């Protein structure tokens, strides 16, 4: 449940729809599904196996199982945790702000066709966006500092069903809007002429981001698993839950995007512009809006904790800092790095070679470092630590893992080759 809590977050509800919109809809969704089933699932299983065997964080696990240069993969994870959290907390801050806005004028303004203006005004307020960033980071630091992340798993057991429930209500509202069919067509009927190498790389990046892969989080969570747990089965559950939430979010967003004439390629604001309009067309819209953004905030929070835990665990284990020092020093540094992201969406700071700071941070982690991390993890279990990995995923031969051979060859050849090819063809700033 904790792993699912890390996976389900803003990646599903905020990032998935806007990336899908940007890269052309249904064809992107199909590629995404293929990526998740073939590469995502295999890398997740590999990470869990590494963690459960070594019973350590990512850097420590690689050092213990193989040594050499492998711990670098763990350090790449540290980098990703640091950078992703810096902008993730910004978006989590938007979510929190929208929670409160639900009871303010948001419903009225959305009904009057001004949801885009509300969003624009909010993200261009330099003080407010930075204050929300600081509030989110303060809570994240507080929880990790006191070492009470254990409660996360329990909160997931309530969060997941609630999130599913509210998404179902929203889907019903969205697909019954006049003009919704056009959106369903965009989202569900693939047009492969829209596929580009860049889009395929974006699908891989989204897969890694959404499943929290390629940066050692699942290694850390694997280290808490008992030796008799069925990891292939667990992997399937996490991947299905995460993918279901993303697909459902798309079913809410796209019918509404077309019904209300929002631009599907609007970028990071897509969810925040579209959803309030949907709520404004529902009875008790303010209540549903509040409930939804509150749930999304909790989902984002469980993911943020997992990101921060990676950073803090490494500074405890590798730099030999105390938990308190790690949480505070790293937390402050991440908050500082978040400030340019928070300001960039409103255009308050110059772009970096044509990308907003937030987009740049997102691009480097999701489209470069995480797929690279995933590739190295796949190669690690496929070629270097194969016997150990085999024993681990089959519980020393006790478990009949039907897809073992497929998994092994995906790790050995298919995943690394696909990622390499996609890099070569799709890596464009
Ligand atoms: N998977 C999380 C989400 O979809 C984000 C995340 C990425 C969390 C990487 C941890 C590590 O929102």
Short mmCIF file of C-alpha atoms and ligand atoms in Angstrom, two decimals:
data_model
loop_
_atom_site.label_atom_id
_atom_site.label_comp_id
_atom_site.label_asym_id
_atom_site.label_seq_id
_atom_site.Cartn_x
_atom_site.Cartn_y
_atom_site.Cartn_z
CA UNK A 1 0.00 0.00 0.00
CA UNK A 2 2.83 2.39 0.76
CA UNK A 3 4.35 1.71 -2.65
CA UNK A 4 0.98 2.36 -4.27
CA UNK A 5 0.77 5.54 -2.23
CA UNK A 6 4.10 6.64 -3.63
CA UNK A 7 3.03 5.80 -7.16
CA UNK A 8 -0.41 7.41 -7.12
CA UNK A 9 -0.09 11.16 -6.97
CA UNK A 10 0.09 14.26 -9.09
CA UNK A 11 1.69 12.16 -11.81
CA UNK A 12 -1.66 10.51 -12.45
CA UNK A 13 -4.04 13.43 -12.16
CA UNK A 14 -1.92 16.43 -13.07
CA UNK A 15 0.90 15.19 -15.29
CA UNK A 16 -0.68 12.30 -17.20
CA UNK A 17 -3.55 14.32 -18.71
CA UNK A 18 -1.45 17.28 -19.73
CA UNK A 19 1.30 15.15 -21.29
CA UNK A 20 -1.36 13.09 -23.08
CA UNK A 21 -2.89 16.31 -24.36
CA UNK A 22 0.47 17.61 -25.48
CA UNK A 23 1.40 14.46 -27.40
CA UNK A 24 -1.85 13.93 -29.21
CA UNK A 25 -4.21 11.79 -27.13
CA UNK A 26 -5.13 8.14 -27.69
CA UNK A 27 -2.00 7.04 -29.57
CA UNK A 28 0.09 8.36 -26.69
CA UNK A 29 -2.13 6.52 -24.21
CA UNK A 30 -1.57 3.21 -26.03
CA UNK A 31 2.18 3.70 -26.10
CA UNK A 32 2.08 4.61 -22.44
CA UNK A 33 0.21 1.41 -21.61
CA UNK A 34 2.74 -0.66 -23.55
CA UNK A 35 5.60 1.06 -21.73
CA UNK A 36 4.02 0.46 -18.35
CA UNK A 37 3.25 -3.22 -18.96
CA UNK A 38 6.56 -4.15 -20.56
CA UNK A 39 9.18 -1.84 -19.08
CA UNK A 40 7.50 -0.41 -15.98
CA UNK A 41 6.35 -3.68 -14.51
CA UNK A 42 9.73 -5.35 -15.14
CA UNK A 43 11.79 -2.56 -13.63
CA UNK A 44 9.50 -2.39 -10.61
CA UNK A 45 9.94 -6.11 -9.95
CA UNK A 46 13.70 -5.72 -10.37
CA UNK A 47 13.78 -2.87 -7.86
CA UNK A 48 11.69 -4.71 -5.27
CA UNK A 49 13.93 -7.78 -5.61
CA UNK A 50 17.12 -5.76 -5.14
CA UNK A 51 15.72 -4.07 -2.06
CA UNK A 52 14.31 -7.17 -0.43
CA UNK A 53 17.58 -9.04 -0.84
CA UNK A 54 19.87 -6.26 0.38
CA UNK A 55 17.49 -4.81 3.01
CA UNK A 56 19.03 -1.39 2.44
CA UNK A 57 18.44 1.86 0.57
CA UNK A 58 19.48 2.06 -3.09
CA UNK A 59 23.09 3.19 -2.66
CA UNK A 60 23.67 0.63 0.09
CA UNK A 61 21.88 -2.13 -1.82
CA UNK A 62 24.08 -1.79 -4.89
CA UNK A 63 27.17 -1.60 -2.74
CA UNK A 64 26.21 -4.73 -0.84
CA UNK A 65 25.09 -6.82 -3.81
CA UNK A 66 27.77 -5.89 -6.32
CA UNK A 67 29.92 -2.90 -5.44
CA UNK A 68 32.02 -1.33 -8.19
CA UNK A 69 30.39 1.67 -9.84
CA UNK A 70 26.82 0.42 -9.23
CA UNK A 71 26.07 2.62 -6.21
CA UNK A 72 26.03 5.51 -8.71
CA UNK A 73 22.52 4.35 -9.65
CA UNK A 74 21.56 5.09 -6.07
CA UNK A 75 23.09 8.54 -6.26
CA UNK A 76 21.13 9.23 -9.41
CA UNK A 77 18.07 8.47 -7.32
CA UNK A 78 19.17 10.95 -4.70
CA UNK A 79 19.46 13.59 -7.41
CA UNK A 80 15.98 12.79 -8.75
CA UNK A 81 14.40 12.85 -5.32
CA UNK A 82 15.91 16.23 -4.65
CA UNK A 83 14.98 17.83 -7.95
CA UNK A 84 11.54 16.26 -8.38
CA UNK A 85 10.43 17.18 -4.88
CA UNK A 86 11.41 20.79 -5.48
CA UNK A 87 8.78 21.24 -8.17
CA UNK A 88 6.42 18.54 -6.95
CA UNK A 89 5.90 20.59 -3.81
CA UNK A 90 5.01 23.58 -5.99
CA UNK A 91 2.20 21.67 -7.70
CA UNK A 92 1.11 20.16 -4.38
CA UNK A 93 0.87 23.78 -3.22
CA UNK A 94 -1.45 24.60 -6.12
CA UNK A 95 -3.61 21.66 -5.06
CA UNK A 96 -3.79 22.95 -1.52
CA UNK A 97 -4.68 26.44 -2.76
CA UNK A 98 -7.47 25.02 -4.93
CA UNK A 99 -8.82 23.14 -1.94
CA UNK A 100 -9.43 26.46 -0.20
CA UNK A 101 -10.55 28.21 -3.35
CA UNK A 102 -13.37 25.64 -3.70
CA UNK A 103 -15.34 27.52 -1.08
CA UNK A 104 -14.35 30.94 -2.36
CA UNK A 105 -15.41 32.36 -5.68
CA UNK A 106 -13.97 29.49 -7.74
CA UNK A 107 -17.29 27.85 -8.64
CA UNK A 108 -18.86 31.14 -9.72
CA UNK A 109 -15.85 32.18 -11.78
CA UNK A 110 -15.53 28.76 -13.40
CA UNK A 111 -19.23 28.84 -14.29
CA UNK A 112 -18.66 32.25 -15.88
CA UNK A 113 -15.93 30.78 -18.10
CA UNK A 114 -13.08 32.35 -16.15
CA UNK A 115 -11.30 29.21 -14.82
CA UNK A 116 -8.29 29.97 -17.02
CA UNK A 117 -8.05 33.51 -15.66
CA UNK A 118 -8.27 32.27 -12.07
CA UNK A 119 -5.42 29.86 -12.71
CA UNK A 120 -3.37 32.47 -14.53
CA UNK A 121 -3.79 34.99 -11.74
CA UNK A 122 -2.91 32.43 -9.10
CA UNK A 123 0.31 31.17 -10.70
CA UNK A 124 1.46 34.70 -11.47
CA UNK A 125 1.20 35.67 -7.81
CA UNK A 126 4.83 35.29 -6.73
CA UNK A 127 4.13 35.58 -3.02
CA UNK A 128 1.22 33.16 -2.83
CA UNK A 129 2.85 30.40 -4.88
CA UNK A 130 6.05 30.57 -2.84
CA UNK A 131 4.12 30.63 0.44
CA UNK A 132 2.20 27.50 -0.57
CA UNK A 133 5.47 25.83 -1.55
CA UNK A 134 6.88 26.63 1.90
CA UNK A 135 3.78 25.35 3.68
CA UNK A 136 3.88 22.05 1.79
CA UNK A 137 7.60 21.62 2.44
CA UNK A 138 7.17 22.46 6.12
CA UNK A 139 4.63 19.66 6.51
CA UNK A 140 6.78 17.20 4.53
CA UNK A 141 9.85 18.09 6.61
CA UNK A 142 7.85 17.85 9.83
CA UNK A 143 6.61 14.34 9.10
CA UNK A 144 9.96 12.98 7.94
CA UNK A 145 11.85 14.76 10.74
CA UNK A 146 9.71 13.07 13.36
CA UNK A 147 10.04 9.75 11.53
CA UNK A 148 6.26 9.27 11.42
CA UNK A 149 6.02 8.31 7.77
CA UNK A 150 4.75 4.94 9.04
CA UNK A 151 1.24 6.36 9.12
CA UNK A 152 1.38 6.79 5.36
CA UNK A 153 0.46 3.22 4.62
CA UNK A 154 -2.62 3.42 6.82
CA UNK A 155 -3.80 6.63 5.22
CA UNK A 156 -3.49 4.98 1.80
CA UNK A 157 -6.08 2.40 2.75
CA UNK A 158 -8.64 5.17 3.09
CA UNK A 159 -7.29 7.39 0.34
CA UNK A 160 -7.37 4.90 -2.52
CA UNK A 161 -11.04 3.87 -2.28
CA UNK A 162 -12.07 7.50 -1.72
CA UNK A 163 -10.09 8.64 -4.74
CA UNK A 164 -11.63 5.91 -6.90
CA UNK A 165 -15.10 6.84 -5.69
CA UNK A 166 -14.80 10.51 -6.47
CA UNK A 167 -13.15 9.83 -9.84
CA UNK A 168 -16.08 7.63 -10.83
CA UNK A 169 -18.56 10.38 -9.94
CA UNK A 170 -16.50 12.86 -11.96
CA UNK A 171 -16.27 10.55 -14.97
CA UNK A 172 -20.05 10.20 -15.02
CA UNK A 173 -20.43 13.98 -14.94
CA UNK A 174 -17.78 14.58 -17.54
CA UNK A 175 -18.86 12.05 -20.18
CA UNK A 176 -22.47 13.23 -20.00
CA UNK A 177 -21.56 16.84 -20.77
CA UNK A 178 -22.83 18.08 -24.12
CA UNK A 179 -19.92 17.86 -26.56
CA UNK A 180 -18.08 15.21 -24.54
CA UNK A 181 -17.86 12.74 -27.44
CA UNK A 182 -15.17 14.73 -29.18
CA UNK A 183 -13.00 14.42 -26.09
CA UNK A 184 -13.59 10.69 -25.81
CA UNK A 185 -12.60 10.34 -29.44
CA UNK A 186 -9.36 12.28 -28.82
CA UNK A 187 -8.59 10.17 -25.76
CA UNK A 188 -9.64 6.74 -27.00
CA UNK A 189 -9.33 6.60 -30.80
CA UNK A 190 -5.63 6.51 -31.69
CA UNK A 191 -4.24 8.50 -34.57
CA UNK A 192 -0.75 7.17 -35.04
CA UNK A 193 0.25 9.93 -37.40
CA UNK A 194 0.63 12.08 -34.29
CA UNK A 195 3.34 9.84 -32.79
CA UNK A 196 6.88 11.19 -32.67
CA UNK A 197 10.12 9.95 -31.14
CA UNK A 198 9.77 12.74 -28.64
CA UNK A 199 6.29 11.52 -27.73
CA UNK A 200 7.53 7.98 -27.15
CA UNK A 201 10.27 9.28 -24.86
CA UNK A 202 7.63 11.30 -23.04
CA UNK A 203 5.61 8.10 -22.55
CA UNK A 204 8.64 6.37 -21.06
CA UNK A 205 9.32 9.36 -18.81
CA UNK A 206 5.71 9.45 -17.69
CA UNK A 207 5.79 5.71 -16.97
CA UNK A 208 8.84 6.05 -14.75
CA UNK A 209 7.50 9.14 -13.02
CA UNK A 210 4.05 7.75 -12.39
CA UNK A 211 5.32 4.43 -11.04
CA UNK A 212 8.09 6.10 -8.98
CA UNK A 213 10.70 4.03 -10.82
CA UNK A 214 14.33 4.32 -11.77
CA UNK A 215 15.38 6.18 -8.65
CA UNK A 216 15.51 3.53 -5.96
CA UNK A 217 12.24 4.23 -4.17
CA UNK A 218 10.97 0.74 -4.87
CA UNK A 219 14.34 -0.61 -3.71
CA UNK A 220 13.79 1.09 -0.38
CA UNK A 221 10.21 -0.19 -0.11
CA UNK A 222 11.32 -3.67 -1.17
CA UNK A 223 13.72 -3.71 1.76
CA UNK A 224 10.73 -3.76 4.13
CA UNK A 225 9.08 -6.78 2.45
CA UNK A 226 8.95 -10.18 4.12
CA UNK A 227 10.66 -13.10 2.37
CA UNK A 228 7.43 -14.93 1.66
CA UNK A 229 5.61 -12.11 -0.09
CA UNK A 230 4.75 -12.72 -3.72
CA UNK A 231 6.53 -9.84 -5.45
CA UNK A 232 5.36 -10.44 -9.02
CA UNK A 233 1.77 -10.33 -7.77
CA UNK A 234 2.45 -7.20 -5.75
CA UNK A 235 3.97 -5.51 -8.77
CA UNK A 236 0.85 -6.23 -10.79
CA UNK A 237 -1.37 -4.70 -8.12
CA UNK A 238 0.67 -1.51 -7.82
CA UNK A 239 0.89 -1.06 -11.58
CA UNK A 240 -2.84 -1.71 -12.07
CA UNK A 241 -3.87 0.72 -9.34
CA UNK A 242 -1.60 3.44 -10.61
CA UNK A 243 -2.59 3.00 -14.23
CA UNK A 244 -6.28 2.85 -13.37
CA UNK A 245 -6.10 6.20 -11.59
CA UNK A 246 -4.29 7.80 -14.53
CA UNK A 247 -6.72 6.43 -17.12
CA UNK A 248 -9.67 7.55 -15.00
CA UNK A 249 -8.23 11.04 -14.62
CA UNK A 250 -8.03 11.24 -18.41
CA UNK A 251 -11.66 10.16 -18.67
CA UNK A 252 -12.59 13.10 -16.48
CA UNK A 253 -10.37 15.67 -18.14
CA UNK A 254 -10.67 15.09 -21.89
CA UNK A 255 -14.45 15.02 -22.34
CA UNK A 256 -14.54 18.25 -20.34
CA UNK A 257 -11.62 19.79 -22.24
CA UNK A 258 -13.52 19.40 -25.51
CA UNK A 259 -16.93 20.21 -24.09
CA UNK A 260 -15.65 23.54 -22.72
CA UNK A 261 -13.24 24.39 -25.51
CA UNK A 262 -10.09 24.28 -23.35
CA UNK A 263 -6.87 23.70 -25.34
CA UNK A 264 -5.83 20.04 -24.81
CA UNK A 265 -2.18 21.05 -25.16
CA UNK A 266 -2.49 23.79 -22.53
CA UNK A 267 0.38 22.36 -20.47
CA UNK A 268 0.76 22.12 -16.68
CA UNK A 269 -2.42 24.12 -16.03
CA UNK A 270 -4.73 21.70 -17.85
CA UNK A 271 -6.14 19.88 -14.82
CA UNK A 272 -6.44 23.04 -12.77
CA UNK A 273 -8.31 24.87 -15.51
CA UNK A 274 -10.60 22.04 -16.56
CA UNK A 275 -11.71 20.49 -13.28
CA UNK A 276 -13.23 23.61 -11.69
CA UNK A 277 -15.49 23.97 -14.74
CA UNK A 278 -16.64 20.37 -14.30
CA UNK A 279 -17.35 21.00 -10.62
CA UNK A 280 -19.25 24.15 -11.40
CA UNK A 281 -21.64 22.06 -13.51
CA UNK A 282 -22.43 19.72 -10.62
CA UNK A 283 -24.83 20.01 -7.71
CA UNK A 284 -22.76 20.70 -4.56
CA UNK A 285 -19.84 21.57 -6.85
CA UNK A 286 -17.97 23.44 -4.12
CA UNK A 287 -18.12 20.42 -1.87
CA UNK A 288 -16.94 18.01 -4.57
CA UNK A 289 -14.19 20.40 -5.56
CA UNK A 290 -12.96 20.61 -2.00
CA UNK A 291 -13.16 16.85 -1.50
CA UNK A 292 -11.32 16.17 -4.75
CA UNK A 293 -8.48 18.60 -4.23
CA UNK A 294 -8.13 17.44 -0.62
CA UNK A 295 -7.79 13.83 -1.79
CA UNK A 296 -5.38 14.84 -4.51
CA UNK A 297 -3.37 16.73 -1.95
CA UNK A 298 -3.14 13.66 0.29
CA UNK A 299 -2.14 11.54 -2.72
CA UNK A 300 0.54 14.10 -3.58
CA UNK A 301 1.64 14.19 0.02
CA UNK A 302 2.26 10.42 0.23
CA UNK A 303 4.35 10.70 -2.94
CA UNK A 304 6.24 13.72 -1.63
CA UNK A 305 7.12 11.84 1.54
CA UNK A 306 8.57 8.98 -0.50
CA UNK A 307 10.65 11.44 -2.52
CA UNK A 308 11.94 13.12 0.59
CA UNK A 309 12.65 9.82 2.34
CA UNK A 310 15.09 8.91 -0.45
CA UNK A 311 16.99 12.13 0.06
CA UNK A 312 16.98 11.89 3.85
CA UNK A 313 17.89 8.19 4.01
CA UNK A 314 20.91 8.80 1.80
CA UNK A 315 22.17 11.68 3.86
CA UNK A 316 21.74 9.61 7.02
CA UNK A 317 23.44 6.51 5.59
CA UNK A 318 26.02 8.06 3.31
CA UNK A 319 26.86 11.43 4.86
CA UNK A 320 26.30 10.14 8.41
CA UNK A 321 24.03 13.05 9.32
CA UNK A 322 21.40 12.70 12.01
CA UNK A 323 17.79 12.36 10.91
CA UNK A 324 16.98 15.84 12.22
CA UNK A 325 19.89 17.48 10.43
CA UNK A 326 19.16 15.63 7.18
CA UNK A 327 15.50 16.58 7.21
CA UNK A 328 16.12 20.22 7.96
CA UNK A 329 19.16 20.91 5.79
CA UNK A 330 17.94 18.93 2.80
CA UNK A 331 14.41 20.21 3.25
CA UNK A 332 15.53 23.83 3.20
CA UNK A 333 17.75 23.24 0.18
CA UNK A 334 14.87 21.61 -1.70
CA UNK A 335 12.54 24.47 -0.79
CA UNK A 336 15.08 26.95 -2.15
CA UNK A 337 15.37 25.04 -5.39
CA UNK A 338 11.57 25.05 -5.58
CA UNK A 339 11.36 28.83 -5.57
CA UNK A 340 12.45 29.33 -9.20
CA UNK A 341 10.00 26.59 -10.23
CA UNK A 342 7.19 28.31 -8.38
CA UNK A 343 8.03 31.64 -10.00
CA UNK A 344 8.65 30.26 -13.49
CA UNK A 345 5.05 29.34 -14.35
CA UNK A 346 3.95 32.93 -13.90
CA UNK A 347 6.85 34.08 -16.07
CA UNK A 348 8.71 35.85 -13.25
CA UNK A 349 12.10 34.40 -14.11
CA UNK A 350 13.78 33.94 -17.49
CA UNK A 351 13.43 30.64 -19.29
CA UNK A 352 16.29 28.19 -19.63
CA UNK A 353 16.83 27.78 -23.38
CA UNK A 354 13.14 28.15 -24.02
CA UNK A 355 11.83 26.04 -21.14
CA UNK A 356 10.32 27.24 -17.86
CA UNK A 357 12.48 26.30 -14.88
CA UNK A 358 9.78 23.88 -13.72
CA UNK A 359 9.64 22.19 -17.13
CA UNK A 360 13.41 22.01 -17.26
CA UNK A 361 13.64 20.31 -13.85
CA UNK A 362 10.86 17.94 -14.88
CA UNK A 363 12.53 17.17 -18.22
CA UNK A 364 15.95 16.36 -16.81
CA UNK A 365 14.59 14.00 -14.17
CA UNK A 366 11.74 12.31 -16.04
CA UNK A 367 13.08 12.13 -19.55
CA UNK A 368 16.75 11.62 -18.81
CA UNK A 369 17.86 10.45 -15.37
CA UNK A 370 14.96 8.15 -14.43
CA UNK A 371 14.89 6.19 -17.72
CA UNK A 372 18.67 5.91 -17.48
CA UNK A 373 18.36 4.65 -13.90
CA UNK A 374 15.72 2.16 -15.00
CA UNK A 375 17.95 0.94 -17.81
CA UNK A 376 20.86 0.37 -15.42
CA UNK A 377 18.62 -1.43 -12.93
CA UNK A 378 17.33 -3.71 -15.70
CA UNK A 379 20.87 -4.45 -16.88
CA UNK A 380 21.93 -5.09 -13.29
CA UNK A 381 19.40 -7.86 -12.68
CA UNK A 382 19.55 -9.14 -16.26
CA UNK A 383 23.28 -9.65 -16.58
CA UNK A 384 25.14 -9.00 -13.33
CA UNK A 385 23.06 -10.17 -10.41
CA UNK A 386 20.96 -12.71 -12.32
CA UNK A 387 21.16 -15.70 -10.01
CA UNK A 388 20.35 -13.59 -6.97
CA UNK A 389 17.46 -11.88 -8.76
CA UNK A 390 16.08 -15.22 -9.92
CA UNK A 391 16.08 -16.61 -6.39
CA UNK A 392 14.52 -13.42 -5.11
CA UNK A 393 11.59 -13.11 -7.52
CA UNK A 394 10.71 -16.79 -7.17
CA UNK A 395 11.19 -16.88 -3.38
CA UNK A 396 14.06 -19.36 -3.84
CA UNK A 397 12.11 -21.48 -6.26
CA UNK A 398 9.01 -21.79 -4.06
CA UNK A 399 6.93 -19.54 -6.25
CA UNK A 400 5.80 -20.36 -9.74
CA UNK A 401 6.40 -17.06 -11.55
CA UNK A 402 4.89 -17.76 -14.97
CA UNK A 403 6.45 -14.82 -16.74
CA UNK A 404 9.96 -15.33 -15.39
CA UNK A 405 11.58 -15.91 -18.78
CA UNK A 406 9.79 -12.95 -20.31
CA UNK A 407 10.79 -10.77 -17.39
CA UNK A 408 14.43 -11.84 -17.62
CA UNK A 409 14.69 -11.05 -21.33
CA UNK A 410 12.89 -7.78 -20.93
CA UNK A 411 15.50 -6.81 -18.35
CA UNK A 412 18.37 -8.18 -20.39
CA UNK A 413 17.56 -6.86 -23.84
CA UNK A 414 14.16 -5.37 -24.49
CA UNK A 415 14.01 -2.65 -21.83
CA UNK A 416 17.62 -1.41 -22.20
CA UNK A 417 17.41 -1.50 -25.98
CA UNK A 418 14.06 0.31 -26.12
CA UNK A 419 15.24 2.98 -23.71
CA UNK A 420 18.49 3.45 -25.65
CA UNK A 421 16.67 3.71 -28.99
CA UNK A 422 14.12 6.09 -27.59
CA UNK A 423 16.89 8.26 -26.18
CA UNK A 424 18.61 8.41 -29.53
CA UNK A 425 15.43 9.28 -31.41
CA UNK A 426 13.53 11.32 -28.91
CA UNK A 427 15.92 13.32 -26.77
CA UNK A 428 15.20 16.88 -27.73
CA UNK A 429 15.30 19.75 -25.26
N1 LIG B 1 4.80 8.64 -8.72
C1 LIG B 1 4.48 9.90 -8.16
C2 LIG B 1 3.25 10.48 -8.85
O1 LIG B 1 2.76 9.92 -9.79
C3 LIG B 1 5.61 10.88 -8.22
C4 LIG B 1 6.90 10.32 -7.79
C5 LIG B 1 7.93 10.19 -8.69
C6 LIG B 1 7.06 9.87 -6.49
C7 LIG B 1 9.11 9.62 -8.33
C8 LIG B 1 8.24 9.31 -6.12
C9 LIG B 1 9.26 9.18 -7.05
O2 LIG B 1 2.78 11.50 -8.50
#
